[in-house]
């Protein structure tokens, strides 16, 4: 072939490939595989390469490290390839089953006709196909298990948290024992699959109620469905936030390091105060016995803030309220504590508000609101600016988006301030005054002020928009479940852990993919947005409806992916 003809052939190859891909329907297995690979690769490379861009330490030997990252993520056992096998493979197997389910027979007239073998329903075929592909995906993930852990000490699977590196945990668990590289991803898929089943159950309950009451009012049925969903979301968030905050106070090794750091920044609390709370729980700090293994812990806080060191002297601090406390505070020169025992409020509040509990709650709520507003402003506005900026020219849409930012910031602000309010009401303003004969080993212990704060903070979810409550609840639920799992069991590497995690991964991913085809109404938020794009492409009905809504400035934003973003956990 002449050189000119060869160049022409090579030049036309990309166009021919593009024409071929455009000729395929959006739900073709090849189209699904390409979209899955592109999306998965972006999720994998983004977090993996980000440290090289923002950290000078990570850039040392940058070319070699970058090459290793690219090799890992573009490899057969990389996240993108494994997820493509799990999602695209299921679509291919499903199409193969449909072809095999058709047989050619001849009727009495000799004409060919097609009959479908009725051994399996379409839903069963879809689920079976997804189970096979998901099993291959989890097998690919775990093929890189040994090499990755020797090289990096943790598994860089996207959408997962780093392995905690806490001294308390590592003192009881072997340094070679590490959780499964896909554990957090499995929990994420499990939660989304459970949510899908819950939405189906709610729809079924509402349908039964409608049949029983013989009502034809569709609006009333939908209202009841939203009410049930909202209450369930609020309950889930309340339980999860209580567990997460409990772990933050007493078992931070159960949470991702960055999650702990973010809560510490938002709460603006001295780490020595947390050490004192943990010491009370461990029994190494006692008001009643006036002893501690770290007697200068609170004294150092007083010194740094500018108060007398004796204000933090455990040998003098009163364990009970009443006359004993009044005499102790007179000796120490503390005028704001009255007849209540425990650590002075000035040291608990730090440099924020002095002795006033009311000012402390208000100031911390205002600080949290400012930080949350700065966080949520780009979360709400940036996706609109990138995809449909003209909608912001409408005053109603601009105002609605701004109000959504204010509402989200108020939610996070109330979350923080409610914890401080519960702490102050328990140990200073109400309960400790009502029951002065109870020791502050109880009020400042694990079932005192911190317990109250952990219980009440979840109620702030009612400030958020109804459709955002569900996505926030689904965000925190995997972390709460992870915090409930025993580190010894998770890191033990036993067969029960491995098999249970793999079965959970397979069933969860299969359920989500099957629901996306046969019950798309049961998916919502991130899972609905992602699966609609992957399985049906940008021309999916869900996406068309979203674009159609955007043309009207009076239409709500819905629960698109951009509307549920929360503080990072990895």
XYZ file of C-alpha atoms in Angstrom:
570
model
C 0.000 0.000 0.000
C 1.423 3.446 -0.922
C 2.428 5.688 1.993
C -0.304 8.209 1.185
C -2.970 5.509 1.283
C -1.594 4.184 4.592
C -1.714 7.666 6.143
C -5.236 8.162 4.873
C -6.283 4.823 6.347
C -4.696 5.625 9.715
C -6.225 9.102 9.697
C -9.672 7.765 8.998
C -9.436 5.054 11.682
C -10.427 7.322 14.600
C -13.366 8.640 12.593
C -14.459 5.112 11.738
C -14.188 4.087 15.396
C -16.182 7.143 16.428
C -18.856 6.413 13.842
C -19.013 2.820 15.041
C -19.459 3.843 18.681
C -22.112 6.402 17.761
C -23.989 3.733 15.883
C -24.334 1.649 19.056
C -27.280 2.285 21.386
C -26.518 3.950 24.715
C -27.299 0.767 26.655
C -24.958 -1.408 24.560
C -22.421 -3.310 26.730
C -19.494 -1.628 24.958
C -20.924 1.835 25.592
C -21.557 0.914 29.245
C -18.009 -0.412 29.614
C -16.478 2.756 28.143
C -18.479 5.056 30.412
C -17.705 2.908 33.459
C -13.995 2.866 32.680
C -13.834 6.624 32.121
C -15.715 7.453 35.313
C -13.808 4.908 37.415
C -10.458 6.050 36.074
C -11.234 9.665 36.968
C -12.192 8.591 40.505
C -8.969 6.597 40.811
C -6.460 9.021 39.290
C -7.864 12.163 40.912
C -7.179 11.249 44.566
C -4.019 9.328 43.638
C -2.354 12.212 41.776
C -3.674 15.065 43.920
C -0.888 14.758 46.552
C 1.738 15.271 43.842
C 0.105 18.563 42.924
C -0.320 20.027 46.407
C 2.508 18.515 48.459
C 6.197 19.138 47.933
C 6.947 16.061 50.025
C 4.937 13.877 47.671
C 6.727 15.372 44.651
C 10.087 14.009 45.774
C 10.850 11.299 43.270
C 7.649 12.413 41.611
C 8.198 10.840 38.202
C 8.835 7.406 39.646
C 5.860 7.613 42.013
C 3.602 8.961 39.283
C 4.614 6.122 37.000
C 3.769 3.584 39.707
C 0.364 5.180 40.213
C -0.339 5.086 36.475
C 0.825 1.487 36.228
C -1.413 0.502 39.107
C -4.542 2.291 37.922
C -4.213 1.380 34.235
C -3.426 -2.228 35.102
C -5.796 -5.174 34.914
C -6.237 -5.145 38.692
C -6.776 -1.378 38.835
C -9.986 0.167 40.128
C -11.152 1.227 36.660
C -10.660 -2.186 35.092
C -12.267 -4.058 37.999
C -15.334 -1.815 38.032
C -15.622 -2.061 34.247
C -15.665 -5.837 34.546
C -18.269 -5.619 37.306
C -20.619 -3.217 35.496
C -19.893 -3.679 31.799
C -19.431 -7.422 32.220
C -22.874 -7.718 33.733
C -24.415 -5.926 30.743
C -22.570 -8.236 28.332
C -23.608 -11.396 30.183
C -27.198 -10.174 30.350
C -27.259 -9.624 26.599
C -25.723 -13.065 26.061
C -28.428 -14.664 28.216
C -31.079 -12.883 26.169
C -29.579 -14.268 22.952
C -29.341 -17.779 24.398
C -32.906 -17.485 25.665
C -34.205 -17.219 22.100
C -34.683 -20.415 20.114
C -35.870 -20.839 16.563
C -38.731 -23.293 16.014
C -41.128 -23.938 13.164
C -44.863 -23.995 13.550
C -47.168 -26.336 11.674
C -47.132 -23.993 8.669
C -43.356 -24.260 8.505
C -42.805 -20.616 9.454
C -39.963 -19.649 11.819
C -40.864 -17.959 15.031
C -39.073 -16.946 18.251
C -40.130 -18.149 21.686
C -38.542 -17.041 24.945
C -37.563 -19.700 27.397
C -39.534 -18.870 30.550
C -37.152 -20.583 32.953
C -35.902 -17.237 34.267
C -37.594 -13.882 34.474
C -35.801 -10.852 33.110
C -35.104 -9.603 36.629
C -33.549 -12.940 37.602
C -31.402 -12.983 34.493
C -30.178 -9.465 35.191
C -29.329 -10.287 38.797
C -27.574 -13.531 37.825
C -25.502 -11.739 35.177
C -24.490 -9.048 37.651
C -23.551 -11.635 40.278
C -21.159 -13.279 37.825
C -19.529 -10.009 36.772
C -19.346 -8.677 40.352
C -17.597 -11.876 41.439
C -14.976 -11.319 38.742
C -14.603 -7.684 39.842
C -13.920 -8.471 43.501
C -11.485 -11.193 42.423
C -9.552 -8.635 40.347
C -9.491 -6.206 43.268
C -7.963 -8.780 45.565
C -5.363 -9.957 43.060
C -3.305 -6.819 43.797
C -3.654 -7.285 47.528
C -0.197 -8.538 48.399
C 1.908 -6.315 46.140
C 0.027 -3.132 46.988
C 0.284 -3.614 50.716
C 3.978 -4.357 50.700
C 4.635 -1.250 48.648
C 2.357 1.298 50.269
C 1.142 -0.128 53.570
C -2.480 0.511 52.564
C -4.749 -0.113 49.648
C -5.397 2.907 47.427
C -8.942 1.964 46.412
C -11.036 5.059 45.566
C -14.022 5.913 47.757
C -12.338 4.280 50.759
C -10.634 5.578 53.860
C -6.960 5.238 54.747
C -6.055 2.540 57.216
C -6.048 4.118 60.689
C -2.624 4.511 62.201
C -3.367 4.876 65.883
C -0.977 3.891 68.614
C -3.698 2.441 70.797
C -4.927 0.250 67.981
C -1.498 -0.845 66.807
C -0.477 -1.799 70.344
C -3.092 -4.562 70.418
C -3.132 -5.495 66.725
C -0.228 -6.802 64.744
C 1.356 -4.298 62.405
C 0.980 -6.827 59.576
C -2.768 -7.114 60.141
C -4.647 -4.749 57.860
C -8.272 -4.492 56.763
C -9.386 -5.663 53.355
C -8.525 -3.201 50.592
C -12.175 -3.103 49.502
C -13.875 -3.009 52.901
C -14.981 0.635 52.770
C -16.064 0.323 49.136
C -18.090 -2.756 50.101
C -19.769 -0.858 52.940
C -20.595 1.990 50.555
C -22.235 -0.409 48.097
C -24.023 -2.242 50.919
C -25.590 0.978 52.182
C -26.779 1.977 48.698
C -28.243 -1.486 48.117
C -29.995 -1.430 51.499
C -31.387 2.004 50.715
C -32.768 0.709 47.439
C -34.524 -2.131 49.266
C -35.837 0.331 51.853
C -37.305 2.550 49.129
C -39.006 -0.477 47.573
C -40.429 -1.393 50.987
C -41.744 2.140 51.522
C -43.401 2.088 48.092
C -44.953 -1.283 48.884
C -46.272 -0.057 52.244
C -47.798 3.021 50.638
C -49.390 0.862 47.928
C -50.935 -1.431 50.555
C -52.250 1.553 52.500
C -53.699 2.960 49.305
C -55.462 -0.323 48.541
C -56.743 -0.645 52.089
C -58.115 2.876 52.248
C -59.218 2.770 48.598
C -57.933 6.288 48.070
C -57.385 7.636 44.584
C -55.520 10.738 45.699
C -52.041 10.227 44.204
C -50.757 13.390 45.840
C -51.705 12.090 49.298
C -49.904 8.801 48.601
C -46.742 10.596 47.491
C -46.907 12.842 50.543
C -47.128 9.818 52.812
C -44.188 8.227 51.003
C -42.053 11.362 51.446
C -43.004 11.509 55.106
C -41.946 7.910 55.752
C -38.714 8.413 53.826
C -37.861 11.628 55.665
C -38.471 10.110 59.092
C -36.368 7.069 58.252
C -33.530 9.263 56.942
C -33.608 11.422 60.063
C -33.533 8.341 62.303
C -30.566 6.877 60.428
C -28.624 10.128 60.568
C -29.340 10.555 64.282
C -28.055 7.054 65.102
C -24.999 7.418 62.862
C -24.010 10.856 64.136
C -24.314 9.642 67.740
C -21.954 6.747 67.036
C -19.483 8.867 65.081
C -19.298 11.575 67.748
C -18.911 8.944 70.462
C -15.947 7.520 68.555
C -14.539 11.016 68.071
C -14.544 11.559 71.836
C -13.338 8.138 72.950
C -12.191 5.886 70.096
C -10.830 8.118 67.304
C -8.900 5.210 65.809
C -12.209 3.863 64.520
C -12.664 6.921 62.263
C -10.563 8.043 59.269
C -7.724 10.330 60.282
C -8.895 13.151 58.030
C -12.431 12.830 59.431
C -11.092 13.249 62.960
C -9.015 16.204 61.844
C -11.994 17.880 60.180
C -14.203 17.442 63.278
C -11.395 18.795 65.470
C -11.127 21.873 63.252
C -14.869 22.493 63.215
C -15.313 21.854 66.952
C -12.240 23.939 67.860
C -11.537 21.864 70.966
C -8.228 21.442 72.783
C -6.863 17.924 72.327
C -5.813 17.859 75.994
C -9.448 18.173 76.987
C -10.205 15.110 74.876
C -7.293 13.314 76.559
C -8.852 14.112 79.940
C -12.248 12.738 78.819
C -10.606 9.526 77.629
C -8.625 9.257 80.852
C -11.853 9.500 82.885
C -13.342 6.706 80.807
C -10.200 4.586 81.198
C -10.148 5.164 84.968
C -6.737 6.866 84.976
C -8.345 10.183 85.957
C -10.662 10.511 88.945
C -12.216 13.537 90.651
C -13.234 11.446 93.637
C -9.761 10.029 94.259
C -8.036 13.281 93.205
C -5.442 11.456 91.167
C -4.346 11.047 87.563
C -1.481 9.544 85.626
C -1.131 12.977 83.972
C -1.730 15.486 86.770
C -0.591 18.475 84.711
C -2.993 17.808 81.811
C -5.603 20.459 82.670
C -3.071 22.695 84.446
C -1.237 23.129 81.160
C -4.499 24.292 79.516
C -5.003 26.879 82.270
C -1.443 28.102 81.887
C -1.699 28.451 78.110
C -5.007 30.312 78.279
C -3.785 32.683 80.981
C -5.495 31.400 84.118
C -3.760 30.192 87.315
C -2.388 26.650 86.966
C -4.063 25.604 90.209
C -7.429 25.895 88.421
C -6.504 22.628 86.724
C -5.002 20.949 89.800
C -6.900 17.696 90.220
C -5.977 17.531 93.907
C -8.073 20.658 94.530
C -10.881 20.382 91.941
C -14.170 19.420 93.659
C -15.703 16.104 92.680
C -19.213 17.005 93.870
C -21.428 20.053 93.914
C -22.811 21.848 96.913
C -20.842 23.204 99.864
C -17.706 21.269 98.913
C -17.599 22.935 95.522
C -18.307 26.409 96.911
C -15.403 26.113 99.358
C -13.040 24.804 96.690
C -13.860 27.621 94.239
C -13.405 30.222 96.962
C -9.961 28.765 97.641
C -9.078 28.747 93.934
C -10.500 32.206 93.253
C -13.066 30.991 90.688
C -16.198 33.134 90.870
C -18.180 31.791 87.914
C -18.651 28.152 88.928
C -20.938 28.609 91.949
C -21.748 25.361 93.733
C -20.977 23.022 90.812
C -17.914 20.760 90.755
C -15.659 19.614 87.910
C -13.292 21.525 85.649
C -14.001 25.293 85.469
C -15.952 26.427 82.424
C -13.177 28.834 81.479
C -10.871 25.875 80.771
C -13.535 23.841 78.955
C -14.488 26.747 76.690
C -10.856 27.612 76.039
C -10.137 31.030 74.585
C -13.542 31.234 72.913
C -15.935 32.649 75.505
C -14.465 32.651 78.992
C -16.925 31.568 81.705
C -20.183 32.176 79.822
C -21.778 28.976 78.523
C -24.316 30.955 76.484
C -21.620 32.990 74.768
C -19.611 29.811 74.148
C -22.527 28.121 72.354
C -23.312 31.234 70.302
C -19.726 31.951 69.269
C -18.982 28.334 68.324
C -22.206 28.162 66.349
C -21.277 31.365 64.495
C -17.756 30.100 63.738
C -19.134 26.795 62.472
C -21.660 28.646 60.321
C -18.913 30.719 58.693
C -16.805 27.636 57.933
C -19.821 25.701 56.682
C -20.924 28.593 54.468
C -17.473 28.720 52.874
C -17.669 24.961 52.352
C -21.170 24.766 50.893
C -21.041 27.878 48.702
C -18.934 26.256 45.939
C -20.730 22.945 46.470
C -24.049 24.502 45.463
C -22.922 27.095 42.932
C -19.972 25.505 41.106
C -21.944 22.702 39.368
C -24.492 25.268 38.162
C -21.752 27.576 36.876
C -20.128 24.696 34.997
C -23.276 23.205 33.472
C -26.074 25.791 33.328
C -24.775 29.263 34.302
C -27.636 31.100 32.602
C -30.097 29.821 35.207
C -28.391 32.038 37.797
C -29.559 35.081 35.842
C -33.042 34.344 37.147
C -33.510 36.026 40.514
C -35.715 33.252 41.904
C -33.213 30.526 41.043
C -30.297 32.538 42.420
C -32.184 33.223 45.643
C -33.223 29.574 45.962
C -29.653 28.376 45.599
C -28.400 30.948 48.100
C -31.079 29.894 50.582
C -29.993 26.270 50.124
C -26.429 27.283 51.027
C -27.651 29.126 54.126
C -29.783 26.166 55.127
C -26.904 23.694 54.786
C -24.590 25.987 56.738
C -27.241 26.348 59.460
C -27.508 22.572 59.683
C -23.789 22.139 60.279
C -23.686 25.103 62.660
C -26.562 23.654 64.698
C -24.819 20.287 64.759
C -21.761 21.807 66.446
C -23.518 24.245 68.768
C -26.021 21.612 69.961
C -23.159 19.442 71.226
C -21.694 22.318 73.233
C -25.134 23.265 74.533
C -25.780 19.702 75.731
C -22.346 19.586 77.386
C -22.921 22.841 79.273
C -26.481 21.909 80.285
C -25.270 18.569 81.633
C -22.134 19.505 83.574
C -22.856 23.120 84.549
C -26.237 24.702 83.950
C -28.849 22.080 84.773
C -28.202 18.413 85.595
C -25.103 18.921 87.761
C -26.967 21.575 89.759
C -30.069 19.397 90.031
C -28.108 16.378 91.312
C -25.094 17.819 93.202
C -24.433 14.521 95.019
C -23.461 12.801 91.743
C -19.719 12.881 91.086
C -18.246 14.680 88.091
C -16.625 11.366 87.242
C -20.154 10.715 85.939
C -20.991 14.149 84.524
C -17.655 14.384 82.679
C -17.560 10.647 82.015
C -18.646 8.607 78.991
C -22.320 8.637 80.064
C -22.433 12.284 81.030
C -21.992 15.454 79.028
C -20.367 13.867 75.965
C -23.061 11.207 75.830
C -25.735 13.906 75.882
C -23.942 15.876 73.179
C -23.644 12.800 70.967
C -27.356 12.092 71.326
C -28.734 15.556 70.582
C -26.542 16.634 67.641
C -28.322 14.383 65.152
C -31.546 16.354 65.553
C -30.024 19.171 63.511
C -30.744 17.130 60.357
C -34.324 18.480 60.387
C -32.952 21.880 59.363
C -31.781 20.449 56.027
C -33.984 20.063 52.965
C -35.985 16.846 52.887
C -34.314 15.399 49.802
C -30.841 16.175 51.160
C -31.450 14.409 54.451
C -31.368 11.038 52.755
C -28.090 11.666 50.959
C -26.452 12.976 54.148
C -27.688 9.927 56.065
C -26.293 7.623 53.376
C -22.986 9.504 53.570
C -22.460 8.926 57.295
C -23.951 5.422 57.535
C -20.938 3.513 56.095
C -18.645 5.333 58.525
C -20.901 4.527 61.461
C -21.034 0.849 60.501
C -17.242 0.789 60.074
C -16.893 2.338 63.540
C -19.019 -0.484 64.988
C -16.821 -3.265 63.593
C -14.152 -4.706 65.839
C -10.665 -3.828 64.599
C -9.385 -7.213 65.722
C -12.026 -9.010 63.675
C -11.636 -6.748 60.629
C -7.842 -6.955 60.602
C -7.666 -10.590 61.628
C -7.780 -11.789 58.036
C -9.875 -14.832 58.905
C -11.835 -16.690 56.257
C -15.116 -15.524 57.743
C -14.108 -11.893 57.181
C -12.891 -12.482 53.628
C -15.866 -14.525 52.494
C -18.436 -12.320 54.206
C -16.965 -9.184 52.640
C -16.797 -10.710 49.165
C -20.354 -12.035 49.329
C -21.554 -8.637 50.551
C -19.725 -6.854 47.713
C -21.169 -9.172 45.072
C -24.756 -9.063 46.339
C -24.682 -5.289 46.939
C -23.287 -4.323 43.527
C -25.594 -6.814 41.811
C -28.620 -5.427 43.633
C -27.781 -1.835 42.697
C -27.245 -2.657 39.020
C -30.400 -4.776 38.885
C -32.464 -2.064 40.567
C -31.119 0.487 38.077
C -32.664 -1.497 35.227
C -35.870 -2.859 36.751
C -36.622 -0.459 39.633
C -34.780 2.827 38.948
C -37.265 4.655 41.184
C -35.731 2.882 44.202
C -32.365 4.599 43.669
C -31.723 8.190 44.672
C -28.993 10.765 45.020
C -25.463 9.739 44.092
C -26.279 6.137 43.203
C -29.198 7.179 40.978
C -27.157 9.847 39.192
C -24.111 7.626 38.648
C -25.881 4.460 37.572
C -28.226 6.357 35.247
C -25.226 7.823 33.429
C -23.233 4.581 33.323
C -26.018 2.227 32.206
C -28.102 4.564 30.029
C -25.759 7.366 29.055
C -26.309 11.128 28.988
C -29.558 10.574 27.076
C -31.170 8.713 29.977
C -34.624 9.859 30.966
C -33.353 10.947 34.376
C -30.730 13.213 32.804
C -33.170 14.576 30.246
C -35.584 15.427 33.016
C -32.843 17.208 34.946
C -31.932 19.274 31.913
C -35.596 20.010 31.298
C -35.990 21.211 34.878
C -33.035 23.544 34.507
C -34.783 25.558 31.836
C -37.304 26.794 34.375
C -36.030 29.123 37.052
C -38.827 28.161 39.411
C -38.036 24.441 39.442
C -36.174 22.975 42.442
C -32.660 21.714 41.900
C -33.526 18.170 42.859
C -31.043 15.775 44.419
C -28.287 15.839 41.851
C -24.819 14.727 42.737
C -23.685 18.260 43.296
C -26.217 18.787 46.050
C -25.067 16.193 48.542
C -21.381 16.910 48.891
C -20.158 16.693 52.475
C -16.828 17.104 54.260
C -14.183 14.742 52.863
C -13.423 11.497 54.635
C -10.314 10.359 52.867
